[in-house]
Short mmCIF file of C-alpha atoms in Angstrom, two decimals:
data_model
loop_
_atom_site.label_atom_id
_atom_site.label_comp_id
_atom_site.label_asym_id
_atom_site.label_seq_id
_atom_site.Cartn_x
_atom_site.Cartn_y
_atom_site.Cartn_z
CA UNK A 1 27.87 26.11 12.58
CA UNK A 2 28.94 25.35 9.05
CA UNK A 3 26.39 22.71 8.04
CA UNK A 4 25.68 20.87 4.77
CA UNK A 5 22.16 19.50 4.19
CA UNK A 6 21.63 16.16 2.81
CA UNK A 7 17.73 15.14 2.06
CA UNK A 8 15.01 14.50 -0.70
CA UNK A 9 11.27 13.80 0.32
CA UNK A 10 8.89 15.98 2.29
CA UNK A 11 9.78 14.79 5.62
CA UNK A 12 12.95 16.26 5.17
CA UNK A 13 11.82 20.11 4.73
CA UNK A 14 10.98 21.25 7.99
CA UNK A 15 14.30 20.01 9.69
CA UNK A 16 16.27 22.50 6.43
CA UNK A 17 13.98 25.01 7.33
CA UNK A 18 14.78 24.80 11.50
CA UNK A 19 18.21 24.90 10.86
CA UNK A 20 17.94 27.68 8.41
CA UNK A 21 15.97 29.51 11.05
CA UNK A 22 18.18 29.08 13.62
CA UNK A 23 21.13 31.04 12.14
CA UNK A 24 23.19 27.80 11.35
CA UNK A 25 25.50 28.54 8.12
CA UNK A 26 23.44 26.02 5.45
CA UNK A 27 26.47 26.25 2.51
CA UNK A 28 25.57 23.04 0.79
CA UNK A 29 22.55 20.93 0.48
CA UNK A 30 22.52 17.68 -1.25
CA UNK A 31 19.38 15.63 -2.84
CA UNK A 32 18.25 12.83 -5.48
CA UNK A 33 19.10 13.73 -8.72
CA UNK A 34 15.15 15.23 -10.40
CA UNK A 35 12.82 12.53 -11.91
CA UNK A 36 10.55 12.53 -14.32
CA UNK A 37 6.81 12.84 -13.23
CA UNK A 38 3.55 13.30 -13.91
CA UNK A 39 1.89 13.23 -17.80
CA UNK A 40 4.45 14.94 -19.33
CA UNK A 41 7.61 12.92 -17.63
CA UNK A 42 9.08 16.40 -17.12
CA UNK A 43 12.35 16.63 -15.12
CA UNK A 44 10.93 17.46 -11.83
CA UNK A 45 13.16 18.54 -8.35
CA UNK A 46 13.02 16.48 -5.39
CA UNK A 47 10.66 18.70 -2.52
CA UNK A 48 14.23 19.41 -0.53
CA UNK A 49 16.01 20.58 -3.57
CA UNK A 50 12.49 22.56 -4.40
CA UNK A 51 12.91 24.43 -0.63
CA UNK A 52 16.46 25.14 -1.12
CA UNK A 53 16.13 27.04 -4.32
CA UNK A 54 13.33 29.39 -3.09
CA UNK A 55 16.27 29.73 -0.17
CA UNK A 56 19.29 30.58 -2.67
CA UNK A 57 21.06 27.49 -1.27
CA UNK A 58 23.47 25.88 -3.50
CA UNK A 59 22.13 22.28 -4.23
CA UNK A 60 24.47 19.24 -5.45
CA UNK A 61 22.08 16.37 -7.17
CA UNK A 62 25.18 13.65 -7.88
CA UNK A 63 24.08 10.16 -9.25
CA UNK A 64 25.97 8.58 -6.36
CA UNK A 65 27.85 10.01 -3.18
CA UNK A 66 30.47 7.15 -3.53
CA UNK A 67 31.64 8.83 -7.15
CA UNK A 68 35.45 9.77 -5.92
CA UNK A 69 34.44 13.66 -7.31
CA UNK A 70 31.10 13.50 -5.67
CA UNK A 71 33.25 12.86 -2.28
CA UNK A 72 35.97 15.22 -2.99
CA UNK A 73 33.10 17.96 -3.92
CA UNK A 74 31.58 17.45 -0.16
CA UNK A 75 34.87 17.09 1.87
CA UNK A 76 36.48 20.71 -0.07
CA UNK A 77 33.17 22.40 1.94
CA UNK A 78 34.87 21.92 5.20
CA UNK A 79 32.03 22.24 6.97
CA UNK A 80 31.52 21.38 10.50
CA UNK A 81 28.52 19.09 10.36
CA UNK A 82 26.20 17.41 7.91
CA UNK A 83 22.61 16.95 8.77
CA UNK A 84 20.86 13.74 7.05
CA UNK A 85 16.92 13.32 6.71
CA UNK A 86 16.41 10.52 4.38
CA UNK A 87 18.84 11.48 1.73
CA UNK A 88 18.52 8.11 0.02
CA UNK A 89 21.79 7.22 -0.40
CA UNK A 90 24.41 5.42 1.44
CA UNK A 91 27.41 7.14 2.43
CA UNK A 92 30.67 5.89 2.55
CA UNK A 93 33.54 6.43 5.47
CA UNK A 94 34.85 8.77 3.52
CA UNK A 95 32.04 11.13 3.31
CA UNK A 96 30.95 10.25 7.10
CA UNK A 97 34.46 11.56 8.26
CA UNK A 98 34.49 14.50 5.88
CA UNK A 99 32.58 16.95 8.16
CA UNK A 100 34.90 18.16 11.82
CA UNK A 101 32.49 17.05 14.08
CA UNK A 102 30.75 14.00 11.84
CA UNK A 103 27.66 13.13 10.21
CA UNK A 104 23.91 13.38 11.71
CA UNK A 105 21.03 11.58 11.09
CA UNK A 106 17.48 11.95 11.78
CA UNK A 107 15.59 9.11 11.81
CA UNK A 108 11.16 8.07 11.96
CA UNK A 109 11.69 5.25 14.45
CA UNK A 110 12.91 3.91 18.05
CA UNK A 111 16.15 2.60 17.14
CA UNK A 112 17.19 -0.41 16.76
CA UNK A 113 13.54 -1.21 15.98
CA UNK A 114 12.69 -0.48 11.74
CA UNK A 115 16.06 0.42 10.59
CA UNK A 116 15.99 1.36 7.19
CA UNK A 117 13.77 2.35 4.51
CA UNK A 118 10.64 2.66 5.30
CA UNK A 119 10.22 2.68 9.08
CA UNK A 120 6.87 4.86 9.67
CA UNK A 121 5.21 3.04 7.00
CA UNK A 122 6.27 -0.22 8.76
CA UNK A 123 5.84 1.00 12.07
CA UNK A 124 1.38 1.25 11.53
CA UNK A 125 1.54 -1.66 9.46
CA UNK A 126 3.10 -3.66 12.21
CA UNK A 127 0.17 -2.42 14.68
CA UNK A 128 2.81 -0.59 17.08
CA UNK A 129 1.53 2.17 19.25
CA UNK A 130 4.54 4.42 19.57
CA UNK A 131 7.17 5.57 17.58
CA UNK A 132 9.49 8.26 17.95
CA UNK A 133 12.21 10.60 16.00
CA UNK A 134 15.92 10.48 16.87
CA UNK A 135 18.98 11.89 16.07
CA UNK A 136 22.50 10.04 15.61
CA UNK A 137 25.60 9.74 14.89
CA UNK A 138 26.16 8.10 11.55
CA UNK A 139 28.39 4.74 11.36
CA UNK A 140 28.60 3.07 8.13
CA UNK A 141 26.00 0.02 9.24
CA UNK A 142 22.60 0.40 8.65
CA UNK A 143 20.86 3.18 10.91
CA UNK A 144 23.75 1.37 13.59
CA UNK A 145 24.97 4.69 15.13
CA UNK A 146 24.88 5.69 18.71
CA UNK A 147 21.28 8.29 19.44
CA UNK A 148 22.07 11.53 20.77
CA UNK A 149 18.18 12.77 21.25
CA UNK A 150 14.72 10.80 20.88
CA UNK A 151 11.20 11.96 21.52
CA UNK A 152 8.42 9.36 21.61
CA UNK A 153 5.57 10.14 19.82
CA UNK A 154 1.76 8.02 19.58
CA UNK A 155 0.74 5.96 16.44
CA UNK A 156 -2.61 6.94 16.47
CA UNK A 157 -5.74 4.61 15.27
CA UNK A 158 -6.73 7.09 12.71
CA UNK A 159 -3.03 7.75 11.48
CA UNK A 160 -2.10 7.04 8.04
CA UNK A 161 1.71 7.14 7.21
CA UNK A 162 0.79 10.54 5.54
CA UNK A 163 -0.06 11.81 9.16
CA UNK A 164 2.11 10.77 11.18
CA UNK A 165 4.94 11.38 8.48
CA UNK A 166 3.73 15.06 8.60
CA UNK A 167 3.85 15.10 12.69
CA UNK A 168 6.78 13.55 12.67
CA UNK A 169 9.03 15.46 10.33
CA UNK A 170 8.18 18.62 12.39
CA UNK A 171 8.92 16.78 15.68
CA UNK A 172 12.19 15.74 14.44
CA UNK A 173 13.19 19.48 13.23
CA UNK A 174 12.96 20.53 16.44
CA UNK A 175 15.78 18.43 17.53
CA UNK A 176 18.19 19.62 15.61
CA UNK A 177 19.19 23.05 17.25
CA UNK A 178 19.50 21.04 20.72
CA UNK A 179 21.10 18.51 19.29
CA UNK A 180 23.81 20.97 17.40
CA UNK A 181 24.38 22.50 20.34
CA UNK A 182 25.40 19.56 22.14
CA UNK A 183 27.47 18.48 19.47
CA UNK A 184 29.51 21.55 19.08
CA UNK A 185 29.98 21.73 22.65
CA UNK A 186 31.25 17.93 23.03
CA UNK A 187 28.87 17.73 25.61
CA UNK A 188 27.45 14.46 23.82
CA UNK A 189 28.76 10.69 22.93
CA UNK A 190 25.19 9.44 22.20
CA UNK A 191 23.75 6.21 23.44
CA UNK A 192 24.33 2.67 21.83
CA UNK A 193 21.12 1.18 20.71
CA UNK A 194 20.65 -1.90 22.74
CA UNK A 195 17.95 -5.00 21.86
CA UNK A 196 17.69 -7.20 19.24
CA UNK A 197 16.86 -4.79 15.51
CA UNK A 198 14.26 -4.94 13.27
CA UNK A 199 14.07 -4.27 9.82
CA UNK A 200 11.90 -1.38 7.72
CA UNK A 201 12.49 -2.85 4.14
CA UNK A 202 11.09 -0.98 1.25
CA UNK A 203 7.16 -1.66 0.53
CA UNK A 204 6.70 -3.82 -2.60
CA UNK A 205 4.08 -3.91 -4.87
CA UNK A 206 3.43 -7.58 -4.18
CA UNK A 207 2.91 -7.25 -0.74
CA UNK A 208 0.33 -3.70 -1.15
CA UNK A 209 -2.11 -6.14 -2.15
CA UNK A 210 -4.66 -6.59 0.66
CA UNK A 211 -5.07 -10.62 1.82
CA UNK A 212 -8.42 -10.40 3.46
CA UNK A 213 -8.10 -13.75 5.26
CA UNK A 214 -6.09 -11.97 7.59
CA UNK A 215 -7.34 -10.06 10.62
CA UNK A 216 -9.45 -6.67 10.28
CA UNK A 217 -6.71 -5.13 12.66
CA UNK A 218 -3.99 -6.42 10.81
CA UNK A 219 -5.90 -5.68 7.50
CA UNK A 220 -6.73 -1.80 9.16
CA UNK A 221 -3.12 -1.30 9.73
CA UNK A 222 -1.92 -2.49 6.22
CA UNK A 223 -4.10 0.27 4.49
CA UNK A 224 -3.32 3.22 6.82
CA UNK A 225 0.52 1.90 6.55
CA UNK A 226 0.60 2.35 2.90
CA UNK A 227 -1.42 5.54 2.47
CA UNK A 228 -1.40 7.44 0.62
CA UNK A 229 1.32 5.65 -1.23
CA UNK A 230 1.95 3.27 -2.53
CA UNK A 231 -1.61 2.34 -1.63
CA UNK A 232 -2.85 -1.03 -0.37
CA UNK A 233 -5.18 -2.46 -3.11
CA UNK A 234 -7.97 -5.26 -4.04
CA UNK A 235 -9.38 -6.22 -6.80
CA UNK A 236 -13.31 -6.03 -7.57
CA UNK A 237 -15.40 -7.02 -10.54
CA UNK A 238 -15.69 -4.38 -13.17
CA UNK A 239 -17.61 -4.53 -16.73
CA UNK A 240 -14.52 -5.31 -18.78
CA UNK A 241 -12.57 -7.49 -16.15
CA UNK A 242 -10.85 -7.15 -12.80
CA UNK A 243 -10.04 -3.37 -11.96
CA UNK A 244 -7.41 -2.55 -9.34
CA UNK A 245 -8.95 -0.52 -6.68
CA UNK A 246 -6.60 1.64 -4.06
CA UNK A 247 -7.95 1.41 -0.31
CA UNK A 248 -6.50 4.82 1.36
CA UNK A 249 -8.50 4.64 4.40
CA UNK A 250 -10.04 1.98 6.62
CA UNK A 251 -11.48 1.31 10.14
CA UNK A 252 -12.43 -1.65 12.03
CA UNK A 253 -16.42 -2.54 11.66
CA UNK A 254 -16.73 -5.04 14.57
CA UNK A 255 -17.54 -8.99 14.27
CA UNK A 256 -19.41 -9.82 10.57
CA UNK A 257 -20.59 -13.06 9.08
CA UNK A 258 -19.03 -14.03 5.62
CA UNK A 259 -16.20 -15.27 3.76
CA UNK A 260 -12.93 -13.62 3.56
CA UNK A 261 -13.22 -10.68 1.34
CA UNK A 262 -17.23 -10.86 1.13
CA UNK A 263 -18.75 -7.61 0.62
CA UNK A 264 -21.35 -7.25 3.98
CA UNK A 265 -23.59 -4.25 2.52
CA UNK A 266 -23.59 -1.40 0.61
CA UNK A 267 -21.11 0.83 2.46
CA UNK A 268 -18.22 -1.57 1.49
CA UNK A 269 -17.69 -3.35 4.83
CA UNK A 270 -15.18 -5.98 4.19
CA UNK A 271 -15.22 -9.47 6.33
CA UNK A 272 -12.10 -10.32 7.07
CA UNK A 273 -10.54 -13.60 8.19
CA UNK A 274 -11.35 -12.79 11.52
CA UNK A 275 -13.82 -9.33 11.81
CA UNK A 276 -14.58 -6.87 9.67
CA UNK A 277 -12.86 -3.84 8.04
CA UNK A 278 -14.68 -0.42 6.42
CA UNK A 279 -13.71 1.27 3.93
CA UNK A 280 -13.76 4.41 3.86
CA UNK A 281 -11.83 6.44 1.39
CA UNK A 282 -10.81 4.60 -2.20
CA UNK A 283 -9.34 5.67 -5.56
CA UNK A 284 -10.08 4.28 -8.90
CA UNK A 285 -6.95 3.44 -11.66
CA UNK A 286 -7.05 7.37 -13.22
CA UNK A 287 -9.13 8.97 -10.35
CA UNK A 288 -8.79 11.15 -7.58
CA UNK A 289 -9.36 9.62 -4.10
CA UNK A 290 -12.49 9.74 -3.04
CA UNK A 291 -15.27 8.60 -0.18
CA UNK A 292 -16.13 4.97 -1.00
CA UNK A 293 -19.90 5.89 -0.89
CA UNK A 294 -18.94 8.51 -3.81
CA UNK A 295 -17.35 5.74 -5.42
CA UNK A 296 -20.28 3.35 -5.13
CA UNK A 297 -22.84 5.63 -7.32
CA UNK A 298 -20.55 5.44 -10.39
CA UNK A 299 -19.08 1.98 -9.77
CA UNK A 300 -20.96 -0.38 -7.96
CA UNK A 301 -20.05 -3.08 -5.97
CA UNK A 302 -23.01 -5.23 -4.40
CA UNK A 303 -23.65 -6.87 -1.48
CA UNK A 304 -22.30 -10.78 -1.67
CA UNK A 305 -19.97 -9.66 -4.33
CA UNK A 306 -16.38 -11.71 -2.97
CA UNK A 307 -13.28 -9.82 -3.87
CA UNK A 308 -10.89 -12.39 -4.75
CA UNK A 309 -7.93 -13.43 -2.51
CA UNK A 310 -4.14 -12.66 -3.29
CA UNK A 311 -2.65 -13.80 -6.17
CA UNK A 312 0.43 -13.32 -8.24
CA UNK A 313 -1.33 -12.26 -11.19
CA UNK A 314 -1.91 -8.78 -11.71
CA UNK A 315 -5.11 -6.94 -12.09
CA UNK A 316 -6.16 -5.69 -15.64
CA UNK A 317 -4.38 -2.61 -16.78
CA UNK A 318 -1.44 -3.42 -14.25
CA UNK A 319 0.27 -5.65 -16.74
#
């Protein structure tokens, strides 16, 4: 088939590189414009657009797919199909009805349950213990369409959203070449997603901040939901103030006596508002992540030391 790619992060590689592999005609692929990143702010390709170069694919980076030449650009490819892995842009009727047979998305959830944004993230911080990939027909609601193929996959207790992102994004690739197939023979309508939706909304800053009078499951689940990025976070006592500390790792430590956010003992168990919570793996402002007993020998942080609650202010240095 004659297929244009539209996708930006990581998760997205593996399903260009399955259709690449399996002889489909790839003659446009679409991504977020580069960013600046890292020290030097240099102009830096999305991972997608990256992958497609090394492939000598043609990549389009417009500002917005509902500019009218950005739309007449994609409808004069006349392809047959376009295949969307978190692009991270909306398309509008005119784009979704450019392609002969339509537009396809895969998606890092059960539909109707976390459409939008951020579903795997919100998935683990929600405590759910299965998930799935799923391809389908694009509609011009919100992650709305009717699926064509799922696969349910395990949230793991150990998973981080960097895990299962990484299982999933090669789980989904291997849907496509069934699902193409199905689609080009018209041997598939796809199923409307039935039950009442839920909502993956994109992680704010605000809400990273770890509230340790909650739960140690619910707390557990917040860190490995936002790891590695953008990081849950607490605050402890440093020499010069408050110092913003990134929690990338965490497990549940059984019951504990103490306060909300009291430190237990020198391996940085956590009570909780109801349990306890280890952790594990942290990162300093400027530093690389690291095991929180590394951490520890350089930056202490004592037994009985309370890390304060949630607040709107932010942290020294975060300003």
């Amino acid at each position: 088939m004659r297929l244009a790619f539209m996708g930006t992060p990581d998760f997205a590689v593996p399903s260009l590189a399955e259709l690449i592999a399996s002889g489909h005609e790839v003659v446009a692929v679409y991504s977020q414009p580069p960013k600046p990143r890292g020290r030097g702010q240099k102009l830096t390709p999305s991972p997608v657009h990256a992958f497609a170069e090394t492939m000598g694919l043609p990549v389009f980076t417009p500002d917005s797919m509902k500019a009218a030449d950005a739309i007449e650009t994609f409808r004069s490819l006349e392809v047959d199909a376009a295949c969307v892995v978190a692009y991270g842009q909306i398309l509008k009727p005119e784009v979704l009805d450019g392609p002969r047979l339509g537009c396809f998305n895969l998606h890092g959830s059960l539909l109707p349950r976390w459409r939008g944004a951020a579903p795997i993230q919100r998935a683990i911080m929600a405590g759910d213990r299965q998930t799935g990939v799923q391809i389908m027909r694009m509609s011009e609601g919100l992650d709305e369409g009717p699926i064509l193929l799922s696969e349910v996959m395990d949230i793991r207790l150990d998973d981080t959203a960097a895990t299962l992102s990484e299982r999933m994004s090669h789980t989904g690739a291997s849907l496509w070449p069934r699902a193409l197939a199905a689609i080009e023979r018209g041997a598939v309508e796809g199923t409307p997603q039935t039950g009442e939706p839920t909502y993956a909304k994109k992680i704010t800053p605000a809400e990273a901040r770890i509230d340790w009078t909650r739960p140690a499951a619910e707390i557990d689940c917040h860190i490995r939901g936002l790891s590695p990025f953008p990081g849950a976070w607490f605050e402890a006592p440093g020499p010069e103030g408050p110092v913003r500390i990134k929690a990338l790792m965490s497990r549940v430590s059984g019951p504990g006596e103490g306060e909300p956010g009291e430190v237990l003992d020198g391996g940085l168990r956590v009570a909780c508002g109801d349990g306890v919570v280890r952790l594990l793996t942290v990162q300093r402002p400027g530093k690389a992540a690291q095991p929180a007993d590394e951490m520890l020998r350089g930056f202490a942080i004592p037994a009985g030391t309370v890390l304060p609650p949630s607040s709107s202010e932010p942290p020294r240095g975060e300003r």
